[in-house]
Amino acid sequence: MNRNTRGMNLTQQVADTLGNAIINGKYGAHNPVPSEATLCEELNVSRSAAREAVKSLAAKGLITSRARQGIRVLPETEWNLFDADVLRWMRDSNPSLELLREFTELRVAVEPEAAMLAAQRQNQQKIHEIGRALDRMKQAETGLDDPLEADIAFHLSILDASENRFFMQLGRIIDTTLRVSIRFTNMRSGVRAGNHAEHKMIYDAIVAKQPENAAACATALMDSALSTIVSALKEGITKENALPFR
Amino acid sequence: MNRNTRGMNLTQQVADTLGNAIINGKYGAHNPVPSEATLCEELNVSRSAAREAVKSLAAKGLITSRARQGIRVLPETEWNLFDADVLRWMRDSNPSLELLREFTELRVAVEPEAAMLAAQRQNQQKIHEIGRALDRMKQAETGLDDPLEADIAFHLSILDASENRFFMQLGRIIDTTLRVSIRFTNMRSGVRAGNHAEHKMIYDAIVAKQPENAAACATALMDSALSTIVSALKEGITKENALPFR
DNA sequence: AGGCAGATATTATCATATAAATACGACATA
DNA sequence: TATGTCGTATTTATATGATAATATCTGCCT
């Protein structure tokens, strides 16, 4: 249990340690999760701390615990990938391009629809936020702002402007992943000069109340991000040699 | 704490009770969540049970608990809508057409993309599953199968055939919601004879390895579901008079 | 072989005690 | 008056011990 302890209480630290270990595959069919008692001993914590951590992980779909059966790791299909913690553990411990591809496929589906809704809903305040993010991207071109943060802010602001709670929620986990994804795609394709321009087209379409157009522009942007990843996969780039991915 | 207790241990029961109460708005700014001690007393459970339930809800983003601050309900934006429990509590305690619309907007984005991927990936076994679900829908037309279950099975099988873990996960919560959604849309638009035919078009496109076509057919299907809901909203149908929604 | 009964191990629950965190107010100081 | 420091009370965090419930295993019986 030697991960970041800043601002985390014991239970959270245990949950973090266990969560990582589980997703790493440390526990499974061959190496079942140790019993409550063993866990306490290994981590030097009380049963309260261990049990509460277990409940937390159970709520995320990682494990179940039943009397006499012990703590069982659930099949991966049960893990709640839409939980920020789970996703973070996955990207930290098993940073595969595969997961990034699948996640980007989700974004390909979601972001154009979100842009379309943003153009329909016309929430001026939130559209203004998109504009501000766009400005930051412009600033970033000349080094006056962080390009990664600006890029993330842009995509999140669009999801926010969709005024759809599910899309807005998705923003939270997209945030987690974009910090890896954008860096990777930018690294691969180079931070093109057209980067800002492509984003601006989406914004302009939203301002101009052109839902279809906004969706089309967003699709174009996301498709290029996806194809960057797919081509990297085809080239056989794996987690071993894809430095920028960590 | 008088909800379903079948197969749930005490902690889960407490979590279920609390989760519902929170989402119902029983606790909030005016009525803060009672302290741990009070909670134990009110529910007649030990502190362990209460605390573990609290950890579980915290993992789902509903609450935080800090010393001297007590248990706080987090703003709704923090709630993990992609958690099956949270979503179930929301639909049980606050069945608004609004939420259904937002959820369907998500499906409009996701299902066509999933159909497209299914057509690309061509996993024969999983495509076969889609076919089986389609057969069930056919059977349902003559009363030989449950139309609701068949419909759900169809949509889930497409998500599964996309071989994208995020889409497959989405299936879990779509399952939760479809049981309400499909019933509603069918009720409103009538279970058309074309119901099976429209679904078949998607299946055929996937089998024919036509990703674009599959997506287009799925879009058509989802758009009509969405417009049914939207028009209901415009007519001012609310949870008070929309019986079929419960 | 098949099934039942008891032994056993493990989590579930309860109870209690102590530690740690922090909101809040008292008080001092400038 | 404004501001910063400190003490106190309250609440959660953590630890520990005891008992109950339950699933699994084992061995005996048929």
Coordinates of C-alpha atoms (C1' of nucleotides) in Angstrom, one line a residue:
Chain A
M1 CA 0.0 0.0 0.0
N2 CA 2.5 2.5 -1.2
R3 CA 0.5 4.7 -3.5
N4 CA -0.4 8.3 -3.2
T5 CA -1.7 9.0 0.3
R6 CA -2.3 12.7 0.0
G7 CA -5.8 13.6 1.0
M8 CA -6.9 10.0 1.2
N9 CA -8.0 8.3 4.4
L10 CA -7.0 4.8 5.2
T11 CA -10.0 3.2 3.7
Q12 CA -9.5 5.0 0.5
Q13 CA -5.9 4.0 0.4
V14 CA -6.8 0.4 0.9
A15 CA -9.4 0.6 -1.8
D16 CA -6.9 2.2 -4.1
T17 CA -4.3 -0.4 -3.5
L18 CA -6.8 -3.3 -3.8
G19 CA -8.4 -1.8 -6.9
N20 CA -5.1 -1.6 -8.6
A21 CA -4.1 -5.0 -7.6
I22 CA -7.3 -6.5 -8.9
I23 CA -7.2 -4.7 -12.2
N24 CA -3.6 -5.7 -12.6
G25 CA -4.7 -9.2 -12.4
K26 CA -2.8 -9.9 -9.2
Y27 CA -5.9 -11.7 -8.0
G28 CA -8.0 -14.0 -10.0
A29 CA -8.7 -17.7 -10.5
H30 CA -5.1 -18.7 -9.6
N31 CA -4.5 -16.2 -6.9
P32 CA -7.8 -15.6 -5.1
V33 CA -8.2 -12.5 -3.0
P34 CA -6.9 -13.2 0.5
S35 CA -9.4 -13.5 3.2
E36 CA -10.4 -10.5 5.3
A37 CA -8.1 -11.5 8.1
T38 CA -5.1 -12.0 5.8
L39 CA -5.8 -8.7 4.1
C40 CA -5.7 -6.9 7.4
E41 CA -2.4 -8.5 8.2
E42 CA -0.8 -7.8 4.9
L43 CA -1.8 -4.2 4.8
N44 CA -1.5 -3.6 8.5
V45 CA -5.0 -2.2 8.9
S46 CA -7.9 -3.0 11.0
R47 CA -10.8 -5.0 9.8
S48 CA -13.0 -1.9 9.6
A49 CA -10.7 -0.3 7.1
A50 CA -10.4 -3.4 5.1
R51 CA -14.1 -4.2 5.1
E52 CA -15.1 -0.6 4.1
A53 CA -12.7 -0.7 1.3
V54 CA -14.1 -4.0 0.1
K55 CA -17.6 -2.5 0.2
S56 CA -16.4 0.4 -1.9
L57 CA -14.9 -1.9 -4.5
A58 CA -18.0 -4.0 -4.5
A59 CA -20.1 -0.9 -5.3
K60 CA -17.9 -0.5 -8.4
G61 CA -18.6 -4.0 -9.5
L62 CA -15.0 -5.3 -9.0
I63 CA -15.7 -7.9 -6.3
T64 CA -18.3 -9.6 -4.2
S65 CA -17.9 -10.9 -0.7
R66 CA -20.0 -13.5 0.9
A67 CA -19.7 -15.5 4.0
R68 CA -17.5 -18.6 3.7
Q69 CA -17.0 -17.8 0.0
G70 CA -14.5 -15.1 0.6
I71 CA -13.8 -12.1 -1.6
R72 CA -14.2 -12.9 -5.2
V73 CA -13.0 -10.9 -8.2
L74 CA -15.9 -10.5 -10.6
P75 CA -15.5 -11.1 -14.3
E76 CA -14.3 -8.0 -16.1
T77 CA -17.6 -7.6 -17.8
E78 CA -19.0 -6.6 -14.4
W79 CA -16.5 -3.9 -13.7
N80 CA -18.1 -0.5 -14.0
L81 CA -15.9 1.2 -16.7
F82 CA -17.9 4.4 -16.3
D83 CA -16.5 4.8 -12.8
A84 CA -13.6 7.3 -12.8
D85 CA -11.7 5.3 -10.3
V86 CA -12.0 2.0 -12.2
L87 CA -11.0 3.7 -15.4
R88 CA -8.0 5.4 -13.8
W89 CA -6.8 2.1 -12.4
M90 CA -7.2 0.5 -15.8
R91 CA -5.2 3.2 -17.5
D92 CA -2.5 3.2 -14.8
S93 CA -2.0 -0.5 -14.6
N94 CA -2.9 -1.7 -18.0
P95 CA -2.4 1.1 -20.5
S96 CA -3.3 -0.6 -23.6
L97 CA -4.0 1.2 -26.9
E98 CA -6.9 -1.2 -27.2
L99 CA -8.7 0.4 -24.3
L100 CA -8.0 3.8 -25.8
R101 CA -9.4 2.7 -29.1
E102 CA -12.6 1.4 -27.5
F103 CA -12.9 4.6 -25.5
T104 CA -12.4 6.7 -28.6
E105 CA -15.1 4.7 -30.4
L106 CA -17.4 5.8 -27.6
R107 CA -16.4 9.4 -28.1
V108 CA -17.0 9.1 -31.8
A109 CA -20.5 8.2 -31.0
V110 CA -21.1 10.6 -28.2
E111 CA -19.4 13.9 -29.1
P112 CA -21.1 14.6 -32.4
E113 CA -24.5 14.0 -30.8
A114 CA -23.5 16.3 -28.0
A115 CA -22.5 19.0 -30.4
M116 CA -25.8 18.6 -32.2
L117 CA -27.7 18.9 -29.0
A118 CA -25.7 21.9 -28.0
A119 CA -26.6 23.6 -31.3
Q120 CA -30.2 22.8 -30.7
R121 CA -30.4 23.8 -27.0
Q122 CA -28.6 27.1 -27.5
N123 CA -27.7 27.7 -23.9
Q124 CA -25.9 31.0 -24.4
Q125 CA -23.9 30.8 -21.2
K126 CA -22.6 27.3 -21.9
I127 CA -21.9 28.2 -25.5
H128 CA -19.9 31.1 -24.2
E129 CA -17.8 28.6 -22.2
I130 CA -17.0 26.7 -25.4
G131 CA -15.8 30.0 -26.9
R132 CA -13.6 30.6 -23.9
A133 CA -12.1 27.1 -24.3
L134 CA -11.5 27.9 -27.9
D135 CA -9.7 31.1 -27.0
R136 CA -7.5 29.1 -24.7
M137 CA -6.6 26.8 -27.5
K138 CA -5.7 29.8 -29.6
Q139 CA -3.5 31.1 -26.8
A140 CA -1.9 27.7 -26.4
E141 CA -0.7 27.9 -30.0
T142 CA 1.7 30.6 -28.9
G143 CA 2.5 29.0 -25.7
L144 CA 0.3 31.3 -23.6
D145 CA -1.8 28.4 -22.3
D146 CA -1.5 24.7 -21.8
P147 CA -2.7 23.0 -25.0
L148 CA -3.7 19.8 -23.3
E149 CA -5.9 21.6 -20.7
A150 CA -7.4 23.8 -23.3
D151 CA -8.2 20.9 -25.5
I152 CA -9.9 19.0 -22.6
A153 CA -11.8 22.1 -21.6
F154 CA -13.2 22.4 -25.1
H155 CA -14.5 18.9 -25.3
L156 CA -15.9 19.1 -21.8
S157 CA -17.7 22.3 -22.5
I158 CA -19.4 20.9 -25.5
L159 CA -20.7 17.9 -23.5
D160 CA -21.8 20.4 -20.9
A161 CA -23.7 22.5 -23.4
S162 CA -25.6 19.4 -24.6
E163 CA -27.6 19.8 -21.3
N164 CA -27.9 16.0 -21.2
R165 CA -27.0 14.6 -17.9
F166 CA -25.5 11.4 -19.3
F167 CA -23.3 13.3 -21.7
M168 CA -22.2 15.6 -18.9
Q169 CA -21.4 12.7 -16.7
L170 CA -19.4 11.2 -19.5
G171 CA -17.3 14.3 -19.4
R172 CA -16.0 13.3 -16.0
I173 CA -14.5 10.1 -17.3
I174 CA -13.5 11.6 -20.6
D175 CA -11.5 14.0 -18.6
T176 CA -9.6 11.1 -17.0
T177 CA -8.8 9.5 -20.3
L178 CA -8.2 12.6 -22.4
R179 CA -5.2 13.4 -20.4
V180 CA -3.7 10.3 -22.0
S181 CA -5.5 10.2 -25.2
I182 CA -4.9 13.7 -26.5
R183 CA -1.3 13.6 -25.6
F184 CA -1.0 10.4 -27.6
T185 CA -2.8 11.5 -30.7
N186 CA -1.1 14.8 -30.7
M187 CA 2.2 13.1 -30.4
R188 CA 1.4 10.8 -33.3
S189 CA -0.1 13.2 -35.7
G190 CA 1.7 16.3 -34.6
V191 CA -0.1 19.2 -33.1
R192 CA -1.2 20.5 -36.4
A193 CA -1.8 24.1 -37.1
G194 CA -5.3 23.1 -38.1
N195 CA -6.0 21.9 -34.6
H196 CA -7.6 25.1 -33.5
A197 CA -9.3 25.6 -36.8
E198 CA -11.0 22.2 -36.7
H199 CA -12.3 22.8 -33.3
K200 CA -13.5 26.3 -34.3
M201 CA -15.7 24.8 -37.0
I202 CA -17.7 22.9 -34.4
Y203 CA -18.1 26.0 -32.3
D204 CA -19.1 28.2 -35.3
A205 CA -21.7 25.6 -36.3
I206 CA -23.2 25.6 -32.8
V207 CA -23.3 29.4 -32.7
A208 CA -24.9 29.4 -36.1
K209 CA -27.6 27.0 -34.9
Q210 CA -26.6 24.3 -37.3
P211 CA -27.0 21.1 -35.5
E212 CA -26.3 18.8 -38.4
N213 CA -23.2 20.8 -39.3
A214 CA -21.9 20.8 -35.8
A215 CA -22.3 17.0 -35.6
A216 CA -20.5 16.6 -38.9
C217 CA -17.6 18.7 -37.8
A218 CA -17.3 16.8 -34.5
T219 CA -17.5 13.5 -36.4
A220 CA -14.6 14.6 -38.6
L221 CA -12.5 15.6 -35.7
M222 CA -13.2 12.4 -33.7
D223 CA -12.7 10.2 -36.7
S224 CA -9.3 11.5 -37.3
A225 CA -8.4 10.9 -33.6
L226 CA -9.7 7.4 -33.9
S227 CA -7.9 6.6 -37.1
T228 CA -4.6 7.8 -35.6
I229 CA -5.1 5.2 -32.9
V230 CA -6.2 2.5 -35.2
S231 CA -3.2 3.0 -37.5
A232 CA -0.9 2.9 -34.5
L233 CA -2.5 -0.4 -33.5
K234 CA -2.0 -1.8 -37.0
E235 CA 1.7 -0.8 -36.9
G236 CA 1.9 -3.0 -33.9
I237 CA 2.6 -0.3 -31.4
T238 CA 2.1 -1.8 -28.0
K239 CA 2.2 -0.6 -24.5
E240 CA 5.8 -1.7 -24.4
N241 CA 7.1 0.7 -26.9
A242 CA 4.5 3.4 -26.9
L243 CA 6.3 5.7 -24.4
P244 CA 4.0 8.7 -24.8
F245 CA 1.1 6.6 -23.5
R246 CA 2.3 6.6 -20.0
Chain B
M1 CA -36.0 0.2 5.7
N2 CA -38.8 -1.8 4.2
R3 CA -37.8 -2.5 0.7
N4 CA -37.0 -5.7 -0.9
T5 CA -34.8 -7.8 1.3
R6 CA -34.6 -10.9 -0.8
G7 CA -31.0 -11.9 -1.3
M8 CA -29.6 -8.7 0.1
N9 CA -27.5 -8.5 3.2
L10 CA -28.1 -5.8 5.8
T11 CA -25.5 -3.5 4.4
Q12 CA -27.0 -3.7 1.0
Q13 CA -30.5 -3.1 2.4
V14 CA -29.3 0.0 4.3
A15 CA -27.5 1.2 1.1
D16 CA -30.7 0.7 -0.9
T17 CA -32.8 2.5 1.6
L18 CA -30.4 5.4 1.9
G19 CA -29.8 5.6 -1.8
N20 CA -33.5 5.9 -2.5
A21 CA -34.0 8.4 0.2
I22 CA -31.2 10.6 -1.1
I23 CA -32.3 10.5 -4.7
N24 CA -35.9 11.2 -3.5
G25 CA -34.5 14.4 -2.1
K26 CA -35.3 13.4 1.4
Y27 CA -31.9 14.6 2.4
G28 CA -30.3 17.8 1.1
A29 CA -29.6 21.3 2.2
H30 CA -32.6 21.6 4.5
N31 CA -32.6 18.1 5.7
P32 CA -29.0 17.0 6.1
V33 CA -28.3 13.3 6.3
P34 CA -28.4 12.3 9.9
S35 CA -25.1 11.5 11.7
E36 CA -23.8 8.0 11.7
A37 CA -25.1 7.5 15.3
T38 CA -28.6 8.7 14.4
L39 CA -28.6 6.6 11.3
C40 CA -27.9 3.5 13.3
E41 CA -30.6 4.3 15.7
E42 CA -33.2 5.1 13.1
L43 CA -32.5 2.0 11.1
N44 CA -31.7 -0.3 14.0
V45 CA -28.4 -1.4 12.7
S46 CA -24.9 -1.4 14.0
R47 CA -22.4 1.2 13.0
S48 CA -20.6 -1.3 10.9
A49 CA -23.6 -1.9 8.7
A50 CA -24.3 1.8 8.4
R51 CA -20.7 2.7 7.7
E52 CA -20.3 0.1 5.1
A53 CA -23.5 1.2 3.4
V54 CA -22.2 4.8 3.4
K55 CA -18.9 3.7 1.8
S56 CA -20.9 1.9 -0.9
L57 CA -22.9 5.0 -1.7
A58 CA -19.8 7.2 -1.6
A59 CA -18.3 4.9 -4.2
K60 CA -21.3 5.7 -6.4
G61 CA -20.8 9.4 -6.0
L62 CA -23.9 10.1 -3.9
I63 CA -22.3 11.2 -0.7
T64 CA -19.2 12.1 1.1
S65 CA -18.5 11.7 4.7
R66 CA -15.9 13.6 6.6
A67 CA -15.2 13.9 10.3
R68 CA -17.0 16.7 12.0
Q69 CA -18.8 17.5 8.7
G70 CA -21.1 14.5 8.7
I71 CA -22.5 12.8 5.8
R72 CA -23.2 15.2 2.9
V73 CA -25.3 14.6 -0.2
L74 CA -23.2 15.5 -3.2
P75 CA -24.7 17.7 -6.0
E76 CA -26.5 15.6 -8.6
T77 CA -23.8 16.2 -11.1
E78 CA -21.5 14.0 -9.1
W79 CA -23.9 11.0 -9.0
N80 CA -22.7 8.2 -11.2
L81 CA -25.6 7.8 -13.6
F82 CA -23.9 4.9 -15.2
D83 CA -24.3 2.9 -12.1
A84 CA -27.1 0.4 -12.4
D85 CA -28.2 1.0 -8.8
V86 CA -28.2 4.8 -9.1
L87 CA -30.2 4.6 -12.3
R88 CA -32.7 2.2 -10.8
W89 CA -33.2 4.4 -7.8
M90 CA -33.7 7.4 -10.1
R91 CA -36.3 5.7 -12.2
D92 CA -38.1 4.2 -9.2
S93 CA -38.2 7.4 -7.2
N94 CA -38.3 10.1 -9.8
P95 CA -39.6 8.7 -13.0
S96 CA -39.5 11.7 -15.2
L97 CA -39.9 11.6 -18.9
E98 CA -37.1 14.1 -18.9
L99 CA -34.6 11.5 -17.8
L100 CA -36.0 9.0 -20.3
R101 CA -35.4 11.5 -23.0
E102 CA -31.9 12.2 -22.0
F103 CA -31.2 8.5 -21.8
T104 CA -32.7 7.9 -25.2
E105 CA -30.5 10.7 -26.6
L106 CA -27.6 8.7 -25.4
R107 CA -28.9 5.6 -27.1
V108 CA -29.4 7.6 -30.3
A109 CA -25.7 8.3 -30.2
V110 CA -24.5 4.9 -29.1
E111 CA -26.6 2.2 -30.8
P112 CA -25.9 3.3 -34.4
E113 CA -22.2 3.3 -33.7
A114 CA -22.5 -0.1 -32.1
A115 CA -24.4 -1.5 -35.1
M116 CA -21.7 -0.1 -37.3
L117 CA -18.9 -1.7 -35.3
A118 CA -20.8 -5.0 -35.2
A119 CA -21.0 -4.9 -39.0
Q120 CA -17.2 -4.2 -39.1
R121 CA -16.1 -6.8 -36.6
Q122 CA -18.2 -9.6 -38.0
N123 CA -18.1 -11.8 -34.9
Q124 CA -20.2 -14.6 -36.2
Q125 CA -21.3 -16.0 -32.9
K126 CA -22.5 -12.7 -31.6
I127 CA -24.2 -11.9 -34.9
H128 CA -26.0 -15.2 -34.6
E129 CA -27.2 -14.0 -31.2
I130 CA -28.7 -10.9 -32.8
G131 CA -30.5 -13.3 -35.2
R132 CA -31.9 -15.3 -32.3
A133 CA -33.2 -12.2 -30.7
L134 CA -34.8 -11.2 -33.9
D135 CA -36.5 -14.6 -34.1
R136 CA -37.9 -14.0 -30.6
M137 CA -39.3 -10.7 -31.8
K138 CA -41.0 -12.5 -34.6
Q139 CA -42.4 -15.1 -32.2
A140 CA -43.6 -12.3 -30.0
E141 CA -45.8 -10.9 -32.8
T142 CA -47.9 -14.0 -32.5
G143 CA -47.7 -14.1 -28.7
L144 CA -45.2 -16.9 -28.6
D145 CA -42.6 -14.8 -26.7
D146 CA -42.5 -11.7 -24.6
P147 CA -42.1 -8.7 -26.9
L148 CA -40.4 -6.6 -24.2
E149 CA -37.8 -9.2 -23.4
A150 CA -37.2 -9.9 -27.1
D151 CA -36.8 -6.3 -27.9
I152 CA -34.3 -5.8 -25.0
A153 CA -32.4 -8.9 -26.1
F154 CA -32.1 -7.5 -29.6
H155 CA -30.6 -4.2 -28.5
L156 CA -28.3 -5.8 -26.0
S157 CA -27.0 -8.3 -28.6
I158 CA -26.1 -5.5 -30.9
L159 CA -24.1 -3.7 -28.2
D160 CA -22.5 -7.0 -27.4
A161 CA -21.5 -7.6 -31.1
S162 CA -19.8 -4.3 -31.2
E163 CA -17.0 -5.9 -29.1
N164 CA -16.5 -2.6 -27.4
R165 CA -16.3 -2.9 -23.7
F166 CA -17.9 0.5 -23.1
F167 CA -20.8 -0.2 -25.3
M168 CA -21.2 -3.6 -23.8
Q169 CA -21.2 -2.0 -20.3
L170 CA -23.8 0.4 -21.5
G171 CA -25.9 -2.6 -22.2
R172 CA -26.2 -3.3 -18.5
I173 CA -27.8 0.0 -17.7
I174 CA -29.8 0.1 -21.0
D175 CA -31.3 -3.1 -19.8
T176 CA -32.4 -1.3 -16.6
T177 CA -34.0 1.5 -18.5
L178 CA -35.4 -0.3 -21.5
R179 CA -37.8 -2.1 -19.3
V180 CA -39.5 1.3 -18.8
S181 CA -38.6 2.9 -22.0
I182 CA -39.8 0.3 -24.5
R183 CA -43.0 -0.2 -22.7
F184 CA -43.6 3.5 -22.9
T185 CA -42.8 4.0 -26.5
N186 CA -44.7 1.0 -27.6
M187 CA -47.7 2.2 -25.6
R188 CA -47.5 5.6 -27.2
S189 CA -46.9 4.6 -30.8
G190 CA -48.5 1.2 -30.7
V191 CA -46.6 -1.9 -31.3
R192 CA -46.5 -1.4 -35.0
A193 CA -46.3 -4.3 -37.4
G194 CA -43.2 -2.7 -38.8
N195 CA -41.5 -3.2 -35.4
H196 CA -39.9 -6.4 -36.4
A197 CA -39.2 -5.3 -39.9
E198 CA -37.3 -2.2 -38.8
H199 CA -35.1 -4.3 -36.5
K200 CA -34.5 -6.8 -39.2
M201 CA -33.1 -4.1 -41.4
I202 CA -30.3 -3.5 -39.0
Y203 CA -29.6 -7.2 -38.7
D204 CA -29.5 -7.7 -42.4
A205 CA -27.1 -4.8 -42.9
I206 CA -24.8 -6.2 -40.3
V207 CA -24.9 -9.7 -41.9
A208 CA -24.3 -8.0 -45.3
K209 CA -21.2 -6.3 -43.9
Q210 CA -22.6 -2.9 -44.5
P211 CA -21.5 -0.8 -41.5
E212 CA -22.9 2.5 -42.8
N213 CA -26.2 1.0 -43.7
A214 CA -26.5 -0.7 -40.3
A215 CA -25.8 2.6 -38.6
A216 CA -28.4 4.4 -40.7
C217 CA -31.1 1.8 -39.9
A218 CA -30.3 2.0 -36.2
T219 CA -30.4 5.7 -36.3
A220 CA -33.8 5.6 -37.9
L221 CA -35.1 3.3 -35.3
M222 CA -33.7 5.3 -32.4
D223 CA -34.8 8.6 -33.8
S224 CA -38.4 7.4 -33.9
A225 CA -38.2 6.2 -30.3
L226 CA -36.8 9.6 -29.3
S227 CA -39.4 11.6 -31.2
T228 CA -42.1 9.6 -29.5
I229 CA -40.8 10.7 -26.2
V230 CA -40.2 14.3 -27.3
S231 CA -43.7 14.7 -28.6
A232 CA -45.0 13.3 -25.4
L233 CA -43.0 15.9 -23.5
K234 CA -44.4 18.6 -25.7
E235 CA -47.9 17.5 -25.0
G236 CA -47.2 18.1 -21.4
I237 CA -47.4 14.5 -20.3
T238 CA -45.8 14.3 -16.9
K239 CA -45.2 11.6 -14.4
E240 CA -48.5 12.4 -12.8
N241 CA -50.6 11.3 -15.7
A242 CA -48.3 9.0 -17.6
L243 CA -49.3 5.8 -16.0
P244 CA -47.5 3.4 -18.3
F245 CA -44.2 4.9 -17.1
R246 CA -44.4 3.3 -13.8
Chain C
dA1 C1' -22.3 -43.5 -6.5
dG2 C1' -25.3 -40.5 -4.0
dG3 C1' -26.9 -38.0 -0.3
dC4 C1' -27.1 -36.4 4.4
dA5 C1' -24.8 -34.3 8.8
dG6 C1' -21.6 -32.3 11.1
dA7 C1' -17.2 -29.8 11.2
dT8 C1' -15.0 -25.7 9.7
dA9 C1' -13.7 -21.6 7.7
dT10 C1' -15.1 -17.1 6.4
dT11 C1' -17.8 -13.1 6.0
dA12 C1' -21.7 -10.5 8.4
dT13 C1' -23.1 -8.2 12.2
dC14 C1' -22.9 -6.1 16.6
dA15 C1' -20.7 -3.6 20.4
dT16 C1' -17.2 -0.7 22.4
dA17 C1' -13.1 2.0 22.8
dT18 C1' -9.7 5.3 21.2
dA19 C1' -7.7 8.3 17.7
dA20 C1' -8.0 11.9 14.3
dA21 C1' -10.0 15.6 11.9
dT22 C1' -12.4 19.8 11.7
dA23 C1' -16.1 23.4 12.5
dC24 C1' -16.8 26.9 15.5
dG25 C1' -16.2 30.1 18.9
dA26 C1' -13.2 32.4 22.3
dC27 C1' -9.6 35.2 22.7
dA28 C1' -5.5 37.8 21.8
dT29 C1' -3.3 40.9 18.9
dA30 C1' -2.4 44.6 15.7
Chain D
dT1 C1' -12.4 46.5 13.5
dA2 C1' -10.0 43.0 11.4
dT3 C1' -7.3 39.0 11.7
dG4 C1' -5.0 35.2 13.3
dT5 C1' -4.3 31.6 16.9
dC6 C1' -5.9 28.3 20.0
dG7 C1' -9.0 25.3 22.6
dT8 C1' -13.1 22.7 22.7
dA9 C1' -16.7 19.9 21.2
dT10 C1' -18.6 17.0 17.7
dT11 C1' -18.3 13.7 14.3
dT12 C1' -16.2 10.4 11.5
dA13 C1' -12.0 7.2 11.3
dT14 C1' -9.8 3.3 13.0
dA15 C1' -9.0 -0.6 15.9
dT16 C1' -10.5 -4.7 18.4
dG17 C1' -13.2 -8.4 20.2
dA18 C1' -17.2 -11.3 20.3
dT19 C1' -21.1 -13.7 18.3
dA20 C1' -24.1 -15.0 14.3
dA21 C1' -24.9 -16.6 9.8
dT22 C1' -23.7 -19.2 5.9
dA23 C1' -21.3 -21.6 2.4
dT24 C1' -18.0 -25.3 1.6
dC25 C1' -15.9 -29.4 2.7
dT26 C1' -15.4 -34.1 4.7
dG27 C1' -16.6 -38.3 5.9
dC28 C1' -20.0 -41.4 7.0
dC29 C1' -24.1 -43.9 5.9
dT30 C1' -27.1 -46.0 2.6

